[in-house]
Amino acid sequence: MTETSTAASGTATRPSSSGGGTGPAARQAQRRRRDRIRRWSWGIPMWILALVFLLPFAWMISTSLKPDLEAFAIPMQWIPDEPRWENYTEVLFGENSILLAFWNSVFVAVLRVAGELTTATLAGYAFAKLRFPGRGKVFIAYLATSLIPAQLLLVPRFVYFQELGLYDTLWALILPGMFTVLGTFLMRQYFVSQPDEFAEAARLDGASEFQIFFRVYLPNATSMISALAILTFVWSWNDYETPLVFLSSPETFTLPMGLTSFTDENGAMAAGLSMAAAVISIIPILLVFLIFQRRFVRAMTESALK
Amino acid sequence: MHPAGRRLPSRRQFAGALGAVAGTAAVAGCSSGPAKDMNTLQVWGGIPAENGPQQVIDRFQEEHPDITVEYTRYINDDRGNVKLNTALQGGVDIDVFFTYGVPNLTMRVSSGLAADVGDLVRSTPELEMFLDTDDPKALIDGDEITALATTRIPQMVLFNDELRERAGIDLPQQWTFEEYLEAIRALAADGKYGTYVLPDLARIELGPNYRFTADGDSNFSHPAFLRHFDLAAELIREGVLYPWSQALARQLEAYQQNNFIAEDFGLWTTAPYSLRFLTDQEEYPHDFTVSAAPVPTLDGADWNTGEYGAFVQINSKSPKQEIAWEFSKFWLLHGGQDLIRAGYISLLGDIDDDQLLEGILGEDAEQFFDVDSFRRTLFEDQPRMHLDTELTAYTEITQKYEQQRDVCWLLERSPTKAIETVDKNAQALIDRFEED
Amino acid sequence: MTTAEARADGAAAPPGAREPTARRRRTPGRAPSDPKPIVGWLFIAPNLLGVLAFTFIPLVSVILLSFTEWNLVSGFGGIEFVALDNFIAVFQDPTFWRSLVITILYAGVAVPLTLVVGLALALALNRDIPARGLLRAAFFVPYIVNIVAIGMTWQMLLDPSAGLMNQFLGIFGLEHLPQWFASSHWALPALILVTIWAQAGYANLIYLSALQDAPTQLYEAARIDGAGRWASFRAITWPSLLPTTVFLLVTLFVGISQTFGMIALITNGGPGDSTTTLSFYMYQTSFQFYRFGYASAVGLVTFIGIFALMLLMWRAQRGKALHD
């Protein structure tokens, strides 16, 4: 996470430091000190800004440890006198436990990621590196479909899933999520930025197209693949609309649906429980992101997404 | 095995899906077919099982040992209702379902989700009351009956006695709207509001089907509607009514018990289903007693703003119509005693008023309530209830009405303008969907 | 970088517009061992079939549906052909036009502001500051959090009387605090605020990666020429970020114009109709009013509108690219 040194050396918006003179040691020490001051004089305001950005999450955690009615206490009390950890046990193991929803979300996300990575890398590679008649037209059609408002397809998919018996099953979320246009587009952009020469050389050596893909290009694509994995995971984990329409039985609910179930039977939102559930729902995705964060940023940089 | 395996598609269904994606899906389904069990009845309702439904079901199963009933509780809000609607449309195994409120009822009936039980009702003498078309308690369209109300939901005015006495208000047994206004104005003091919202003045005056004229046109140009919007906006501005911005921000529209318990206002127009909060000292601790008064009358008009509701309906696609009907009938005729705890006053069944009263107010009634006032208001007065049966574009019109109400009561649009907009929109919707 | 973008454009161009040149440029002569055409099709087959099944077929169905009046329960036999009635109704429907205006306002403000905030953050973070990696991650976090958690949290943060935001604003002794989601005037600005908060991290990250490729030598040269910060930003940084900006503009517009969860969760389209965007209206007509045929028509008109808009933008950008 603390990639300060590597990241800093990677960029060069620090013109002053790149002059690199060989002056006396005193001047160098002075410059170093000036640099440090400069670093912190930018760093501190940015950190304050970041904390403001993250304030809603602090509030979320604080509220998750309070009884419902204190959510709106004036003035806001950041650290509750008696933190209600039982909000968490209630959310996890109580009547409306979100564990099943949690598991459903994991199940959907894992399958979606696996499917998406498979189909998107293959297709993205083909659009970038293989020539075949109709490629341009198909790709244009792909880009056009990405403009279709998601809500437009809800009705026909609803009918369609019902006919196929997929309605109210997790497959209604998994299957469409395995073939996204955006994933293909991202992978294509990445492969386009890779040199053609590898393939040509391998072809002359008699390698088959599948071998070229699997042995030559795929191994180099790991950071882009992890970026796509993260994005797909995020899309899947946070999807609200699809489960709202395609799932109806509580045992199929994914997390976003589960979170809404803490509107209690009396119609009032149970603030403490809802926030505890929200915090729990965020943790896995935060972990995934923090673990792969560096790779993710690098992949975004390499992928010619610009 | 995935815990939700039961809901995953069967092999056949999955093969179908595979066909659709032409064998590209690389995942194998672990599944066991959810074959529809002909002796298991799937029932969806909005009341938590433990508040009564489970007891009705237990007794039903005792009488019909060969039938199993599974109850699924859905939350009766926008989201919950969408879930039930899509489940019904999507062919989920549901046999009997309960519908709350006419907008949801309209949608389900007009899309043909509910089976016609007309013949069944006519062949059951105990259910004769549902054939009454003058004071309808069922949705009747010619010979067709698609929904039966299970309860009456009379509205009443609850007083926080402590605040009432402090404001020097005598508990009314009959009162006019002018007296009501005096009362809420007197209660609005010391940082408290008079009440949450006015009872629907147009309803008191016009009764059932008040949105439509005799010719089926929009009736929102009737002065009663404007008066309701106007007066409420005025009282919100004066601080007599609870601020609507607050009601919206906290999504209080359906339930206001927390505010009544917190003594934000001393008078609350509500229905018996709210009383269970007031008997629950653990979750809703309070130290004042509560008494009841009838909904005020307006220029001699005395419609109660409450309606017949909690409709039982049978899924038109259910293959188990017969046992579904058996269950519905059982619920109507014998469910009353179990559901009274949840504040649902059965329309049928041989339960006398005292039993009902004890059921609604709980065992320690005297501790929390002025019991006599409730007996008077809910039973002796025989409040005049209604049921809207003219349903053209009902859901859409309700939405337009609520939208304008909101901006009007947020004091962001004049009542005249708001009502004009409702009227125009309603007429346009009626013109467009009338023939349906 | 620009080459990559040009290629992306080439592929996105109508047939014949650009692709042939790109192809010629990349492979001067056809290599003897070029893959057979079928191989390419095999590679895209899994994805293509999935897209056909789950996007294309539904799209065709929705076109058919839009000429009908139908609710699902009546079965396929109950489909009633109504010719252009739905489309005529769309154009006469004041709610449709109103939602269109709201969508334009919403996306029209939220998208550029998200870009500006994302860019400003990227420029600020593209310096040598302590724990920069963690900082970058911090700004990205809102983007990965699910909409339900975001919605519930902001709904309470923006509570007009007791929310943290108004408690804070109250410190300054403001008389009329914004009522946020409890006001038909403030609900859309509130929605925009939350949208920017949630999306800025994404714009920030993409801009940051673009800045990594900034032409360093040019900065040196500019510095030697004595150009100020602003001048060198305008002369060097901004032009080099233009393709990124276009990419972000398109993706953010597509994403933000489809915002649904937040609206459904917090405002349900209100107060009044102040947050009823087209995407929400589409959902409402399908799954609250169950007018499937009509909903399809509304959606199709919207889709065609977005498509036309993107085509225009693409033309404009291509025109510019040709000038360069």
PDB file of C-alpha atoms in Angstrom, chain C residues 89-303:
ATOM      1  CA  ALA C  89     -47.804   8.143 -26.177  1.00  0.00           C
ATOM      2  CA  VAL C  90     -44.138   8.612 -25.296  1.00  0.00           C
ATOM      3  CA  PHE C  91     -43.932  11.846 -27.209  1.00  0.00           C
ATOM      4  CA  GLN C  92     -47.152  13.085 -25.631  1.00  0.00           C
ATOM      5  CA  ASP C  93     -46.176  12.014 -22.142  1.00  0.00           C
ATOM      6  CA  PRO C  94     -45.207  15.044 -20.032  1.00  0.00           C
ATOM      7  CA  THR C  95     -43.458  12.792 -17.507  1.00  0.00           C
ATOM      8  CA  PHE C  96     -41.196  11.501 -20.262  1.00  0.00           C
ATOM      9  CA  TRP C  97     -40.144  15.007 -21.273  1.00  0.00           C
ATOM     10  CA  ARG C  98     -39.744  16.045 -17.690  1.00  0.00           C
ATOM     11  CA  SER C  99     -37.526  13.014 -16.987  1.00  0.00           C
ATOM     12  CA  LEU C 100     -35.513  13.851 -20.058  1.00  0.00           C
ATOM     13  CA  VAL C 101     -34.860  17.354 -18.753  1.00  0.00           C
ATOM     14  CA  ILE C 102     -33.971  15.999 -15.308  1.00  0.00           C
ATOM     15  CA  THR C 103     -31.613  13.438 -16.841  1.00  0.00           C
ATOM     16  CA  ILE C 104     -29.891  16.122 -18.890  1.00  0.00           C
ATOM     17  CA  LEU C 105     -29.551  18.360 -15.852  1.00  0.00           C
ATOM     18  CA  TYR C 106     -28.300  15.534 -13.716  1.00  0.00           C
ATOM     19  CA  ALA C 107     -25.778  14.071 -16.134  1.00  0.00           C
ATOM     20  CA  GLY C 108     -24.965  17.480 -17.574  1.00  0.00           C
ATOM     21  CA  VAL C 109     -23.811  18.749 -14.195  1.00  0.00           C
ATOM     22  CA  ALA C 110     -22.565  15.580 -12.542  1.00  0.00           C
ATOM     23  CA  VAL C 111     -20.389  14.352 -15.416  1.00  0.00           C
ATOM     24  CA  PRO C 112     -18.304  17.519 -15.960  1.00  0.00           C
ATOM     25  CA  LEU C 113     -17.963  18.113 -12.228  1.00  0.00           C
ATOM     26  CA  THR C 114     -16.827  14.551 -11.675  1.00  0.00           C
ATOM     27  CA  LEU C 115     -14.256  15.078 -14.404  1.00  0.00           C
ATOM     28  CA  VAL C 116     -13.034  18.325 -12.857  1.00  0.00           C
ATOM     29  CA  VAL C 117     -12.787  16.882  -9.359  1.00  0.00           C
ATOM     30  CA  GLY C 118     -11.109  13.745 -10.680  1.00  0.00           C
ATOM     31  CA  LEU C 119      -8.594  15.767 -12.648  1.00  0.00           C
ATOM     32  CA  ALA C 120      -7.853  18.171  -9.807  1.00  0.00           C
ATOM     33  CA  LEU C 121      -7.271  15.255  -7.471  1.00  0.00           C
ATOM     34  CA  ALA C 122      -5.087  13.523 -10.020  1.00  0.00           C
ATOM     35  CA  LEU C 123      -2.923  16.604 -10.523  1.00  0.00           C
ATOM     36  CA  ALA C 124      -2.609  17.070  -6.785  1.00  0.00           C
ATOM     37  CA  LEU C 125      -1.792  13.422  -6.190  1.00  0.00           C
ATOM     38  CA  ASN C 126       0.694  13.229  -9.019  1.00  0.00           C
ATOM     39  CA  ARG C 127       3.327  14.807  -6.832  1.00  0.00           C
ATOM     40  CA  ASP C 128       5.727  13.497  -4.361  1.00  0.00           C
ATOM     41  CA  ILE C 129       3.717  13.262  -1.179  1.00  0.00           C
ATOM     42  CA  PRO C 130       3.910  10.933   1.778  1.00  0.00           C
ATOM     43  CA  ALA C 131       1.993   7.648   1.528  1.00  0.00           C
ATOM     44  CA  ARG C 132       0.753   8.511  -1.907  1.00  0.00           C
ATOM     45  CA  GLY C 133      -0.419   5.005  -2.736  1.00  0.00           C
ATOM     46  CA  LEU C 134      -2.668   4.890   0.274  1.00  0.00           C
ATOM     47  CA  LEU C 135      -4.013   8.338  -0.528  1.00  0.00           C
ATOM     48  CA  ARG C 136      -4.914   7.293  -4.038  1.00  0.00           C
ATOM     49  CA  ALA C 137      -6.663   4.258  -2.668  1.00  0.00           C
ATOM     50  CA  ALA C 138      -8.572   6.419  -0.203  1.00  0.00           C
ATOM     51  CA  PHE C 139     -10.176   8.468  -2.936  1.00  0.00           C
ATOM     52  CA  PHE C 140     -11.094   5.354  -4.851  1.00  0.00           C
ATOM     53  CA  VAL C 141     -12.899   3.677  -1.972  1.00  0.00           C
ATOM     54  CA  PRO C 142     -16.318   5.311  -2.502  1.00  0.00           C
ATOM     55  CA  TYR C 143     -16.351   3.915  -6.038  1.00  0.00           C
ATOM     56  CA  ILE C 144     -16.157   0.330  -4.864  1.00  0.00           C
ATOM     57  CA  VAL C 145     -18.748   0.552  -2.115  1.00  0.00           C
ATOM     58  CA  ASN C 146     -22.188  -0.774  -2.867  1.00  0.00           C
ATOM     59  CA  ILE C 147     -24.946   1.624  -3.615  1.00  0.00           C
ATOM     60  CA  VAL C 148     -27.200   0.473  -0.806  1.00  0.00           C
ATOM     61  CA  ALA C 149     -24.608   1.300   1.823  1.00  0.00           C
ATOM     62  CA  ILE C 150     -23.912   4.612   0.114  1.00  0.00           C
ATOM     63  CA  GLY C 151     -27.575   5.444  -0.228  1.00  0.00           C
ATOM     64  CA  MET C 152     -28.471   4.684   3.360  1.00  0.00           C
ATOM     65  CA  THR C 153     -25.481   6.562   4.689  1.00  0.00           C
ATOM     66  CA  TRP C 154     -25.986   9.707   2.657  1.00  0.00           C
ATOM     67  CA  GLN C 155     -29.664   9.710   3.329  1.00  0.00           C
ATOM     68  CA  MET C 156     -28.857  10.039   7.005  1.00  0.00           C
ATOM     69  CA  LEU C 157     -25.889  12.357   6.524  1.00  0.00           C
ATOM     70  CA  LEU C 158     -28.105  14.719   4.565  1.00  0.00           C
ATOM     71  CA  ASP C 159     -31.042  14.556   6.932  1.00  0.00           C
ATOM     72  CA  PRO C 160     -32.346  18.129   6.928  1.00  0.00           C
ATOM     73  CA  SER C 161     -32.542  18.607  10.671  1.00  0.00           C
ATOM     74  CA  ALA C 162     -30.141  16.195  12.307  1.00  0.00           C
ATOM     75  CA  GLY C 163     -27.825  15.122   9.510  1.00  0.00           C
ATOM     76  CA  LEU C 164     -24.117  15.644   9.904  1.00  0.00           C
ATOM     77  CA  MET C 165     -23.974  17.934   6.884  1.00  0.00           C
ATOM     78  CA  ASN C 166     -26.506  20.384   8.225  1.00  0.00           C
ATOM     79  CA  GLN C 167     -25.064  20.197  11.715  1.00  0.00           C
ATOM     80  CA  PHE C 168     -21.835  21.274  10.107  1.00  0.00           C
ATOM     81  CA  LEU C 169     -23.399  24.015   7.999  1.00  0.00           C
ATOM     82  CA  GLY C 170     -25.272  25.145  11.088  1.00  0.00           C
ATOM     83  CA  ILE C 171     -21.983  26.112  12.694  1.00  0.00           C
ATOM     84  CA  PHE C 172     -21.779  29.005  10.280  1.00  0.00           C
ATOM     85  CA  GLY C 173     -25.139  30.214  11.440  1.00  0.00           C
ATOM     86  CA  LEU C 174     -26.790  29.857   8.060  1.00  0.00           C
ATOM     87  CA  GLU C 175     -30.470  30.719   8.238  1.00  0.00           C
ATOM     88  CA  HIS C 176     -31.937  28.509   5.565  1.00  0.00           C
ATOM     89  CA  LEU C 177     -30.109  25.245   5.475  1.00  0.00           C
ATOM     90  CA  PRO C 178     -30.517  23.141   2.344  1.00  0.00           C
ATOM     91  CA  GLN C 179     -33.212  20.537   2.810  1.00  0.00           C
ATOM     92  CA  TRP C 180     -31.384  18.071   0.531  1.00  0.00           C
ATOM     93  CA  PHE C 181     -33.472  15.020  -0.280  1.00  0.00           C
ATOM     94  CA  ALA C 182     -36.483  16.533   1.453  1.00  0.00           C
ATOM     95  CA  SER C 183     -36.861  19.316  -1.066  1.00  0.00           C
ATOM     96  CA  SER C 184     -37.761  19.282  -4.719  1.00  0.00           C
ATOM     97  CA  HIS C 185     -35.188  22.020  -5.297  1.00  0.00           C
ATOM     98  CA  TRP C 186     -32.340  20.399  -3.420  1.00  0.00           C
ATOM     99  CA  ALA C 187     -32.858  16.723  -4.158  1.00  0.00           C
ATOM    100  CA  LEU C 188     -31.153  16.824  -7.549  1.00  0.00           C
ATOM    101  CA  PRO C 189     -28.160  18.830  -6.280  1.00  0.00           C
ATOM    102  CA  ALA C 190     -27.887  16.377  -3.393  1.00  0.00           C
ATOM    103  CA  LEU C 191     -27.951  13.490  -5.826  1.00  0.00           C
ATOM    104  CA  ILE C 192     -25.258  15.187  -7.896  1.00  0.00           C
ATOM    105  CA  LEU C 193     -23.152  15.715  -4.795  1.00  0.00           C
ATOM    106  CA  VAL C 194     -23.295  12.053  -3.838  1.00  0.00           C
ATOM    107  CA  THR C 195     -22.669  10.992  -7.433  1.00  0.00           C
ATOM    108  CA  ILE C 196     -19.526  13.098  -7.652  1.00  0.00           C
ATOM    109  CA  TRP C 197     -18.337  11.774  -4.333  1.00  0.00           C
ATOM    110  CA  ALA C 198     -18.831   8.207  -5.504  1.00  0.00           C
ATOM    111  CA  GLN C 199     -17.447   8.601  -9.040  1.00  0.00           C
ATOM    112  CA  ALA C 200     -14.578  11.056  -8.627  1.00  0.00           C
ATOM    113  CA  GLY C 201     -12.234   8.289  -7.497  1.00  0.00           C
ATOM    114  CA  TYR C 202     -12.745   6.500 -10.782  1.00  0.00           C
ATOM    115  CA  ALA C 203     -12.008   9.617 -12.860  1.00  0.00           C
ATOM    116  CA  ASN C 204      -9.078  10.325 -10.591  1.00  0.00           C
ATOM    117  CA  LEU C 205      -7.549   6.915 -11.123  1.00  0.00           C
ATOM    118  CA  ILE C 206      -7.882   7.001 -14.896  1.00  0.00           C
ATOM    119  CA  TYR C 207      -6.421  10.512 -15.028  1.00  0.00           C
ATOM    120  CA  LEU C 208      -3.564   9.469 -12.771  1.00  0.00           C
ATOM    121  CA  SER C 209      -2.641   6.661 -15.100  1.00  0.00           C
ATOM    122  CA  ALA C 210      -2.756   9.039 -18.026  1.00  0.00           C
ATOM    123  CA  LEU C 211      -0.494  11.475 -16.221  1.00  0.00           C
ATOM    124  CA  GLN C 212       2.141   8.765 -15.827  1.00  0.00           C
ATOM    125  CA  ASP C 213       2.681   9.023 -19.555  1.00  0.00           C
ATOM    126  CA  ALA C 214       2.911  12.789 -19.588  1.00  0.00           C
ATOM    127  CA  PRO C 215       5.690  14.009 -21.881  1.00  0.00           C
ATOM    128  CA  THR C 216       8.349  14.823 -19.287  1.00  0.00           C
ATOM    129  CA  GLN C 217      10.826  16.442 -21.627  1.00  0.00           C
ATOM    130  CA  LEU C 218       8.230  18.958 -22.661  1.00  0.00           C
ATOM    131  CA  TYR C 219       7.831  20.064 -19.053  1.00  0.00           C
ATOM    132  CA  GLU C 220      11.542  20.581 -18.822  1.00  0.00           C
ATOM    133  CA  ALA C 221      11.502  22.589 -21.993  1.00  0.00           C
ATOM    134  CA  ALA C 222       8.559  24.624 -20.815  1.00  0.00           C
ATOM    135  CA  ARG C 223      10.258  25.313 -17.522  1.00  0.00           C
ATOM    136  CA  ILE C 224      13.365  26.494 -19.295  1.00  0.00           C
ATOM    137  CA  ASP C 225      11.189  28.718 -21.443  1.00  0.00           C
ATOM    138  CA  GLY C 226       9.910  30.179 -18.224  1.00  0.00           C
ATOM    139  CA  ALA C 227       6.305  29.031 -18.672  1.00  0.00           C
ATOM    140  CA  GLY C 228       4.189  29.180 -15.520  1.00  0.00           C
ATOM    141  CA  ARG C 229       2.293  26.280 -14.103  1.00  0.00           C
ATOM    142  CA  TRP C 230      -0.980  27.209 -15.719  1.00  0.00           C
ATOM    143  CA  ALA C 231       0.623  27.865 -19.072  1.00  0.00           C
ATOM    144  CA  SER C 232       2.391  24.542 -19.103  1.00  0.00           C
ATOM    145  CA  PHE C 233      -0.769  22.800 -17.992  1.00  0.00           C
ATOM    146  CA  ARG C 234      -2.675  24.333 -20.864  1.00  0.00           C
ATOM    147  CA  ALA C 235       0.033  23.804 -23.425  1.00  0.00           C
ATOM    148  CA  ILE C 236       1.204  20.351 -22.464  1.00  0.00           C
ATOM    149  CA  THR C 237      -0.812  18.488 -19.870  1.00  0.00           C
ATOM    150  CA  TRP C 238      -4.301  19.235 -21.051  1.00  0.00           C
ATOM    151  CA  PRO C 239      -3.805  18.326 -24.717  1.00  0.00           C
ATOM    152  CA  SER C 240      -2.174  15.081 -23.683  1.00  0.00           C
ATOM    153  CA  LEU C 241      -5.139  14.319 -21.439  1.00  0.00           C
ATOM    154  CA  LEU C 242      -7.745  15.021 -24.084  1.00  0.00           C
ATOM    155  CA  PRO C 243      -8.251  11.423 -25.232  1.00  0.00           C
ATOM    156  CA  THR C 244      -8.563  10.315 -21.603  1.00  0.00           C
ATOM    157  CA  THR C 245     -11.100  13.026 -21.041  1.00  0.00           C
ATOM    158  CA  VAL C 246     -13.165  11.837 -23.966  1.00  0.00           C
ATOM    159  CA  PHE C 247     -13.006   8.273 -22.714  1.00  0.00           C
ATOM    160  CA  LEU C 248     -14.102   9.378 -19.248  1.00  0.00           C
ATOM    161  CA  LEU C 249     -16.786  11.604 -20.663  1.00  0.00           C
ATOM    162  CA  VAL C 250     -18.330   8.700 -22.516  1.00  0.00           C
ATOM    163  CA  THR C 251     -18.050   6.126 -19.747  1.00  0.00           C
ATOM    164  CA  LEU C 252     -19.190   8.517 -17.039  1.00  0.00           C
ATOM    165  CA  PHE C 253     -22.079   9.718 -19.140  1.00  0.00           C
ATOM    166  CA  VAL C 254     -23.218   6.193 -19.882  1.00  0.00           C
ATOM    167  CA  GLY C 255     -22.841   5.231 -16.228  1.00  0.00           C
ATOM    168  CA  ILE C 256     -24.357   8.303 -14.651  1.00  0.00           C
ATOM    169  CA  SER C 257     -27.270   8.582 -17.040  1.00  0.00           C
ATOM    170  CA  GLN C 258     -28.194   5.061 -15.936  1.00  0.00           C
ATOM    171  CA  THR C 259     -28.064   5.801 -12.214  1.00  0.00           C
ATOM    172  CA  PHE C 260     -30.819   3.841 -10.645  1.00  0.00           C
ATOM    173  CA  GLY C 261     -30.007   2.391  -7.250  1.00  0.00           C
ATOM    174  CA  MET C 262     -29.430   5.656  -5.500  1.00  0.00           C
ATOM    175  CA  ILE C 263     -32.670   7.139  -6.785  1.00  0.00           C
ATOM    176  CA  ALA C 264     -34.688   4.055  -5.963  1.00  0.00           C
ATOM    177  CA  LEU C 265     -33.221   3.870  -2.496  1.00  0.00           C
ATOM    178  CA  ILE C 266     -33.198   7.465  -1.391  1.00  0.00           C
ATOM    179  CA  THR C 267     -35.789   9.514  -3.221  1.00  0.00           C
ATOM    180  CA  ASN C 268     -37.907   7.096  -5.197  1.00  0.00           C
ATOM    181  CA  GLY C 269     -37.944   9.750  -7.885  1.00  0.00           C
ATOM    182  CA  GLY C 270     -39.190  12.529  -5.626  1.00  0.00           C
ATOM    183  CA  PRO C 271     -39.980  14.815  -3.939  1.00  0.00           C
ATOM    184  CA  GLY C 272     -42.528  15.480  -6.612  1.00  0.00           C
ATOM    185  CA  ASP C 273     -40.823  14.227  -9.732  1.00  0.00           C
ATOM    186  CA  SER C 274     -37.615  16.124  -9.062  1.00  0.00           C
ATOM    187  CA  THR C 275     -35.331  13.089  -9.299  1.00  0.00           C
ATOM    188  CA  THR C 276     -37.277  10.985 -11.781  1.00  0.00           C
ATOM    189  CA  THR C 277     -34.613  10.449 -14.407  1.00  0.00           C
ATOM    190  CA  LEU C 278     -35.292   8.515 -17.584  1.00  0.00           C
ATOM    191  CA  SER C 279     -33.690   5.393 -16.231  1.00  0.00           C
ATOM    192  CA  PHE C 280     -35.835   5.536 -13.132  1.00  0.00           C
ATOM    193  CA  TYR C 281     -38.934   6.285 -15.178  1.00  0.00           C
ATOM    194  CA  MET C 282     -38.212   3.244 -17.318  1.00  0.00           C
ATOM    195  CA  TYR C 283     -37.996   1.090 -14.234  1.00  0.00           C
ATOM    196  CA  GLN C 284     -41.147   2.617 -12.821  1.00  0.00           C
ATOM    197  CA  THR C 285     -43.224   2.011 -15.919  1.00  0.00           C
ATOM    198  CA  SER C 286     -42.018  -1.565 -16.125  1.00  0.00           C
ATOM    199  CA  PHE C 287     -41.996  -2.709 -12.553  1.00  0.00           C
ATOM    200  CA  GLN C 288     -44.299  -0.371 -10.700  1.00  0.00           C
ATOM    201  CA  PHE C 289     -46.972   0.154 -13.316  1.00  0.00           C
ATOM    202  CA  TYR C 290     -46.334  -2.993 -15.335  1.00  0.00           C
ATOM    203  CA  ARG C 291     -46.796  -1.344 -18.714  1.00  0.00           C
ATOM    204  CA  PHE C 292     -44.184  -3.486 -20.427  1.00  0.00           C
ATOM    205  CA  GLY C 293     -44.899  -2.346 -23.967  1.00  0.00           C
ATOM    206  CA  TYR C 294     -44.853   1.298 -23.027  1.00  0.00           C
ATOM    207  CA  ALA C 295     -41.710   0.902 -20.930  1.00  0.00           C
ATOM    208  CA  SER C 296     -40.004  -0.664 -23.933  1.00  0.00           C
ATOM    209  CA  ALA C 297     -40.923   2.306 -26.088  1.00  0.00           C
ATOM    210  CA  VAL C 298     -39.611   4.765 -23.504  1.00  0.00           C
ATOM    211  CA  GLY C 299     -36.378   2.792 -23.289  1.00  0.00           C
ATOM    212  CA  LEU C 300     -35.917   2.578 -27.029  1.00  0.00           C
ATOM    213  CA  VAL C 301     -36.443   6.282 -27.552  1.00  0.00           C
ATOM    214  CA  THR C 302     -33.879   6.911 -24.826  1.00  0.00           C
ATOM    215  CA  PHE C 303     -31.416   4.487 -26.344  1.00  0.00           C
TER     216      PHE C 303
END
